[in-house]
mmCIF file of C-alpha atoms in Angstrom:
data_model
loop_
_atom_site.group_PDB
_atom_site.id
_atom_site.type_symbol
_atom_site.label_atom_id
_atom_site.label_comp_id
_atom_site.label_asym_id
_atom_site.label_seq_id
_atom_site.Cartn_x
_atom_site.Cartn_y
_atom_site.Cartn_z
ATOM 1 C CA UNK A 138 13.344 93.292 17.021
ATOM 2 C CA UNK A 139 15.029 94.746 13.595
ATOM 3 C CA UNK A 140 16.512 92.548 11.402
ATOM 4 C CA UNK A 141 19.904 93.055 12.484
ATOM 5 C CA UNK A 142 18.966 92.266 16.173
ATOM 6 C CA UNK A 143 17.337 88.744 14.753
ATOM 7 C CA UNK A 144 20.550 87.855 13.082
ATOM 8 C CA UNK A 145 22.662 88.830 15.827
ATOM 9 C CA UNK A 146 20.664 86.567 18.423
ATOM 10 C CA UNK A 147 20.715 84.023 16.129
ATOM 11 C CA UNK A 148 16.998 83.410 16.122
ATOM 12 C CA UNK A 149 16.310 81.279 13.376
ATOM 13 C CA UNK A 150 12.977 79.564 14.909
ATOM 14 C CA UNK A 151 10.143 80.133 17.314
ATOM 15 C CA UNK A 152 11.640 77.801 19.639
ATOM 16 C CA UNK A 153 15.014 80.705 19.820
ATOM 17 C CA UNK A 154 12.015 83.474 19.834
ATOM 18 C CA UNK A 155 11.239 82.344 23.117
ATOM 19 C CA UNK A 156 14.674 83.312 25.018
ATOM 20 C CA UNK A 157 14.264 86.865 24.351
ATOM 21 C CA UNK A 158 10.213 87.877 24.907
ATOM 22 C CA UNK A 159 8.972 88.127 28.261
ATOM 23 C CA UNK A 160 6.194 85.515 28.338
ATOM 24 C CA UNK A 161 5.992 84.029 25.001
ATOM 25 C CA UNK A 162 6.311 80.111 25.370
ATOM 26 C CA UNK A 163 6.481 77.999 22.593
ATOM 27 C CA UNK A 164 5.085 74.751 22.836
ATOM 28 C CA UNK A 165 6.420 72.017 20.102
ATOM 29 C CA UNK A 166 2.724 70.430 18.463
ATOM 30 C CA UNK A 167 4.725 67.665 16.570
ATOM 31 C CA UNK A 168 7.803 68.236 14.877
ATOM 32 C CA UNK A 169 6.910 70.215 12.033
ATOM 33 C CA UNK A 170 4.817 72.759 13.698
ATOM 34 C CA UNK A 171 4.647 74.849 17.359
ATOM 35 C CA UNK A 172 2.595 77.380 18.761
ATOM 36 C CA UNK A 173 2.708 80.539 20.590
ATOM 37 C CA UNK A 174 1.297 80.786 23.928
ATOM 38 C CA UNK A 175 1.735 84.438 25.933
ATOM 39 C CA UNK A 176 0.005 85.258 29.137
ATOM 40 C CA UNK A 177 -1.148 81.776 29.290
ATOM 41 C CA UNK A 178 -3.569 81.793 26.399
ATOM 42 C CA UNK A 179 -2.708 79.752 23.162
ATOM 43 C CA UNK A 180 -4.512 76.668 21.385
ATOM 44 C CA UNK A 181 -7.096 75.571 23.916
ATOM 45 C CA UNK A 182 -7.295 72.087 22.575
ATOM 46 C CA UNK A 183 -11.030 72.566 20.362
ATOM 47 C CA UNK A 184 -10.884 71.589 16.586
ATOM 48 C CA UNK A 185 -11.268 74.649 14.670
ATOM 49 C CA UNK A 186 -10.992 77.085 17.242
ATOM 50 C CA UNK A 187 -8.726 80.075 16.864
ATOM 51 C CA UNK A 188 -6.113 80.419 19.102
ATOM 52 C CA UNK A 189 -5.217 82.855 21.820
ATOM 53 C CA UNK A 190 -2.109 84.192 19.759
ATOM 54 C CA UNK A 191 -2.039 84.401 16.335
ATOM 55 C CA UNK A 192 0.821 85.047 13.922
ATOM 56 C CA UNK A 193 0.776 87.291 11.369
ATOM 57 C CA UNK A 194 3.089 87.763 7.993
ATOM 58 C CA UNK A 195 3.136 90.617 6.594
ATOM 59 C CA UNK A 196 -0.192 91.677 8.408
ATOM 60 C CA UNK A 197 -1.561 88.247 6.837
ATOM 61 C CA UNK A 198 -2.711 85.711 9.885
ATOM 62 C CA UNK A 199 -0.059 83.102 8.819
ATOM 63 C CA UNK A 200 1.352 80.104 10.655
ATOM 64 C CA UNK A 201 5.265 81.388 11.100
ATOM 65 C CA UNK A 202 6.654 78.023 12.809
ATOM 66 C CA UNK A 203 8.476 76.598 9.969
ATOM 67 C CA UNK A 204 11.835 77.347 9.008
ATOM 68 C CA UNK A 205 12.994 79.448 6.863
ATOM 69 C CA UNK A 206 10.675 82.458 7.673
ATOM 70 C CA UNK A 207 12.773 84.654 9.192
ATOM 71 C CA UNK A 208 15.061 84.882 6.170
ATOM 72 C CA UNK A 209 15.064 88.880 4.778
ATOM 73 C CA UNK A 210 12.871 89.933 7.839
ATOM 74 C CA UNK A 211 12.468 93.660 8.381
ATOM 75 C CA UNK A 212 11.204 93.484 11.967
ATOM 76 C CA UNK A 213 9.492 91.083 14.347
ATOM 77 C CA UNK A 214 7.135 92.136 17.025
ATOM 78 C CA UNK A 215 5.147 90.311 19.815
ATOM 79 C CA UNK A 216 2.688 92.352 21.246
ATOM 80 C CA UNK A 217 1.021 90.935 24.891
ATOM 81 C CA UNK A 218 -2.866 91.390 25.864
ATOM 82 C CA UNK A 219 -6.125 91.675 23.571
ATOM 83 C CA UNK A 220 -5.462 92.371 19.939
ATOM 84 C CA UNK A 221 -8.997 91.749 18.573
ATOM 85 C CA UNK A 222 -9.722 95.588 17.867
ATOM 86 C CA UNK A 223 -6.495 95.935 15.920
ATOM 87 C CA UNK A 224 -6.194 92.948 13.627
ATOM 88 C CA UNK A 225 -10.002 91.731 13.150
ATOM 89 C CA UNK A 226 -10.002 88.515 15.465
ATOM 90 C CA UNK A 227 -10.556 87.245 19.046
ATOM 91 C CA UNK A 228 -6.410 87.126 19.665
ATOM 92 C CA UNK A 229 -7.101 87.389 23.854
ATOM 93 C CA UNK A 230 -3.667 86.195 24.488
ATOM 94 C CA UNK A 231 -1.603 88.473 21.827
ATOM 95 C CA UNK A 232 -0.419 88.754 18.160
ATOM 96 C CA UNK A 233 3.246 87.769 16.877
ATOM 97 C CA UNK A 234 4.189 89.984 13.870
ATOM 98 C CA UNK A 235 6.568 89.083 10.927
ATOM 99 C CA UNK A 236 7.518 91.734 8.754
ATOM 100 C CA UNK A 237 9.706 91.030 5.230
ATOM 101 C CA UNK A 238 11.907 93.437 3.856
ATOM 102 C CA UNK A 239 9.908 95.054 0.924
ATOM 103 C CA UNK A 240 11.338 96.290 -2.515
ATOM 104 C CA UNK A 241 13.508 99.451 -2.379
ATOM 105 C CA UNK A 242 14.801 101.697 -5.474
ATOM 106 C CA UNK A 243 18.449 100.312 -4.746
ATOM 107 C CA UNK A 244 19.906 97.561 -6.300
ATOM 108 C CA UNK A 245 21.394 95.373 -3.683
ATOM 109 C CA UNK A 246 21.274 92.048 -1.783
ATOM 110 C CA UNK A 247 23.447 89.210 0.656
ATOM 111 C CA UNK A 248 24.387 85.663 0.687
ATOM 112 C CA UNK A 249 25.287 84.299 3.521
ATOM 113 C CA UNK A 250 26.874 80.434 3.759
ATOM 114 C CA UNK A 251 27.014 78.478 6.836
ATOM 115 C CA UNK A 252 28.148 75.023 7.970
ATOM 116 C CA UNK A 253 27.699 73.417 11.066
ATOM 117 C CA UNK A 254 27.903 70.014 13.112
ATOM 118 C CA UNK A 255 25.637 67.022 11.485
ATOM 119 C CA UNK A 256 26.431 67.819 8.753
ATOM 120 C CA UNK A 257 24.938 71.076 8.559
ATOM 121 C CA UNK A 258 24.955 73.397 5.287
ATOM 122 C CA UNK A 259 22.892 76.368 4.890
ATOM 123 C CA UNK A 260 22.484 79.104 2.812
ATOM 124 C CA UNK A 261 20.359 81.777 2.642
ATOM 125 C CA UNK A 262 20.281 85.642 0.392
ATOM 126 C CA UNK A 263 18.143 87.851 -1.361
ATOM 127 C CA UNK A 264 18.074 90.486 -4.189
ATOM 128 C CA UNK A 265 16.633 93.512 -4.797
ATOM 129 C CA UNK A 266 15.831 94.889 -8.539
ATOM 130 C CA UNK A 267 14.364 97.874 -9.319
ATOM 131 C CA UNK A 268 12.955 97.593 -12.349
ATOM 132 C CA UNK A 269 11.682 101.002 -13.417
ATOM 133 C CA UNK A 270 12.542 103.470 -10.750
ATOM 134 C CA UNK A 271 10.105 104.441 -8.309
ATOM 135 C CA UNK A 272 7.487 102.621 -10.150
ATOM 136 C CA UNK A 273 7.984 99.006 -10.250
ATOM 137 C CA UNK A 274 10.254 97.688 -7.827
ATOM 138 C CA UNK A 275 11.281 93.454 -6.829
ATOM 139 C CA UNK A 276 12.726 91.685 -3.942
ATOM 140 C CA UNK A 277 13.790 87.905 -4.269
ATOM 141 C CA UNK A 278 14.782 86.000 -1.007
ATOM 142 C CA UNK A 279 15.332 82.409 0.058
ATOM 143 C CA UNK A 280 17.247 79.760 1.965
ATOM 144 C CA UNK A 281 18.062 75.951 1.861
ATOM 145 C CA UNK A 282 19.176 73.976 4.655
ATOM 146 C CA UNK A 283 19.713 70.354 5.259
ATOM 147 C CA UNK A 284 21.301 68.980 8.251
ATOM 148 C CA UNK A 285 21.612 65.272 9.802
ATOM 149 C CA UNK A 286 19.576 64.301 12.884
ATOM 150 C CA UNK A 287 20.849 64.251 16.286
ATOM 151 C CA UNK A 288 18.513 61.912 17.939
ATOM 152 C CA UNK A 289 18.497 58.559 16.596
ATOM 153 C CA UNK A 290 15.723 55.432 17.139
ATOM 154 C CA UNK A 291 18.066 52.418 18.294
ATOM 155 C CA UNK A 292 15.461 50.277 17.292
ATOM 156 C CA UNK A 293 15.537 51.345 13.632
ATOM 157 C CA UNK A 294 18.814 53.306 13.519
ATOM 158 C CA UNK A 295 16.780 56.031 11.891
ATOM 159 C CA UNK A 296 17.960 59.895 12.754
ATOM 160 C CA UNK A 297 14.696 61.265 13.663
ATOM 161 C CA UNK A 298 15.693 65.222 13.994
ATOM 162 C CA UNK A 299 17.248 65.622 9.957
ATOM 163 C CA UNK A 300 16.413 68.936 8.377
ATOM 164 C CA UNK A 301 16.310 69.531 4.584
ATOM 165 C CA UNK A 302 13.704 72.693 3.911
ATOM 166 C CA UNK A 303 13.742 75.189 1.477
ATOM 167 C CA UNK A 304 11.482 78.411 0.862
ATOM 168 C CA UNK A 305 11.496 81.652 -1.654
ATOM 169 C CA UNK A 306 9.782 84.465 -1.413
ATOM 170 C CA UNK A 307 8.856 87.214 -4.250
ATOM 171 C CA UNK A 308 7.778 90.563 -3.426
ATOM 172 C CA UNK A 309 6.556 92.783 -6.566
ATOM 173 C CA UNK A 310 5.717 96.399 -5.652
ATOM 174 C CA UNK A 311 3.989 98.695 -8.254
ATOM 175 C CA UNK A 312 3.440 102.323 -8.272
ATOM 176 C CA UNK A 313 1.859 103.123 -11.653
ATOM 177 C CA UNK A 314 0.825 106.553 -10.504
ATOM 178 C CA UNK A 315 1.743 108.363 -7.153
ATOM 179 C CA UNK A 316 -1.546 107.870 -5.710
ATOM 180 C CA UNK A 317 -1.983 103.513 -6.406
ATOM 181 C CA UNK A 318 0.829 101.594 -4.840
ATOM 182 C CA UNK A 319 -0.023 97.473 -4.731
ATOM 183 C CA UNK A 320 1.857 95.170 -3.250
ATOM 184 C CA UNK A 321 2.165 91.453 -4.243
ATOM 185 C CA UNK A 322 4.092 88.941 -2.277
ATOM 186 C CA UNK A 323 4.107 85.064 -3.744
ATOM 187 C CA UNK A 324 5.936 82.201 -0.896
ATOM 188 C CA UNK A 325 7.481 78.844 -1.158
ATOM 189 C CA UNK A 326 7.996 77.086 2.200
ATOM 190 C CA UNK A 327 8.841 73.332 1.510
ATOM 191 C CA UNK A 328 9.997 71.202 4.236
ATOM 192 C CA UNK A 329 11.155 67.876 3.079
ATOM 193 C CA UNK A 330 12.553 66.074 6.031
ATOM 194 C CA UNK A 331 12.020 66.744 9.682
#
């Protein structure tokens, strides 16, 4: 998936992921966190073990279940069977990729604003700067989202599904000759209430 397609499905979590790859579950580990299972291989339940299907972020093994990371995403991919030889570790089950936008030599960027029920209010953009042409280029992304719970404890009266996250993202690219490109991407990912 581009993009484009993510935005137009509306996938803004693993759990939406899910609807539209042939046999990637997601299985909900508490409520801040989930994992991928495909082919029927995932975590297998021993601390410190690696798990079937790993996620990667920008080629990084990252863990991609919190929100907010598919804000400014160039592509997504989830790629079924063995992918040990490829990316360096025993991924028998399969690898879910995550790919930001990188820096470009335009200057350009979105916002996008969006309210919902409970509450909702989200908002999400980026920005891309570049600062000496061809040679040192910047992309600034992020999104902030709180919403009210939907499930609520009787006992306590406490709304137990609330979200209020925020995350950034930085992504420096510098060329200082045509031969030496390096690429430096810093994140923020903070989820305050879940």
């Amino acid at each position: 998936l581009n993009g484009a397609q993510i935005a137009e499905k509306g996938i803004e979590s693993l759990s939406d992921l899910q609807h539209f790859v042939p046999s990637l579950e997601v299985r909900q580990q508490d409520r801040g966190s989930q994992n991928f299972f495909m082919r029927g291989q995932g975590i297998n339940g021993t601390s410190g073990a690696w798990p079937g299907v790993v996620s990667y972020f920008a080629d990084v093994p990252w863990i991609i279940s919190g929100p907010g990371n598919y804000v400014d995403v160039e592509a997504l991919q989830a790629l079924r069977g063995p992918q040990g030889t490829l990316f360096g570790r025993n991924t028998t089950g399969g690898a879910v990729l995550l790919d930001p936008k990188k820096p470009t030599n335009d200057f350009e960027g979105y916002a996008q604003v969006i309210f919902g029920d409970y509450g909702r209010e989200a908002v999400e953009g980026a920005v891309n700067i570049p600062v000496v042409q061809d040679k040192l280029l910047v992309r600034v992304s992020g999104s902030h989202e709180v919403r009210d719970g939907f499930t609520r404890d009787v006992s306590t009266g406490q709304d137990l599904d609330n979200r209020d996250y925020w995350d950034g993202r930085i992504f420096l690219t510098a060329r200082p000759t045509d031969d030496v490109q390096n690429d430096l991407m810093a994140l923020a990912n903070v989820l305050q209430d879940a």
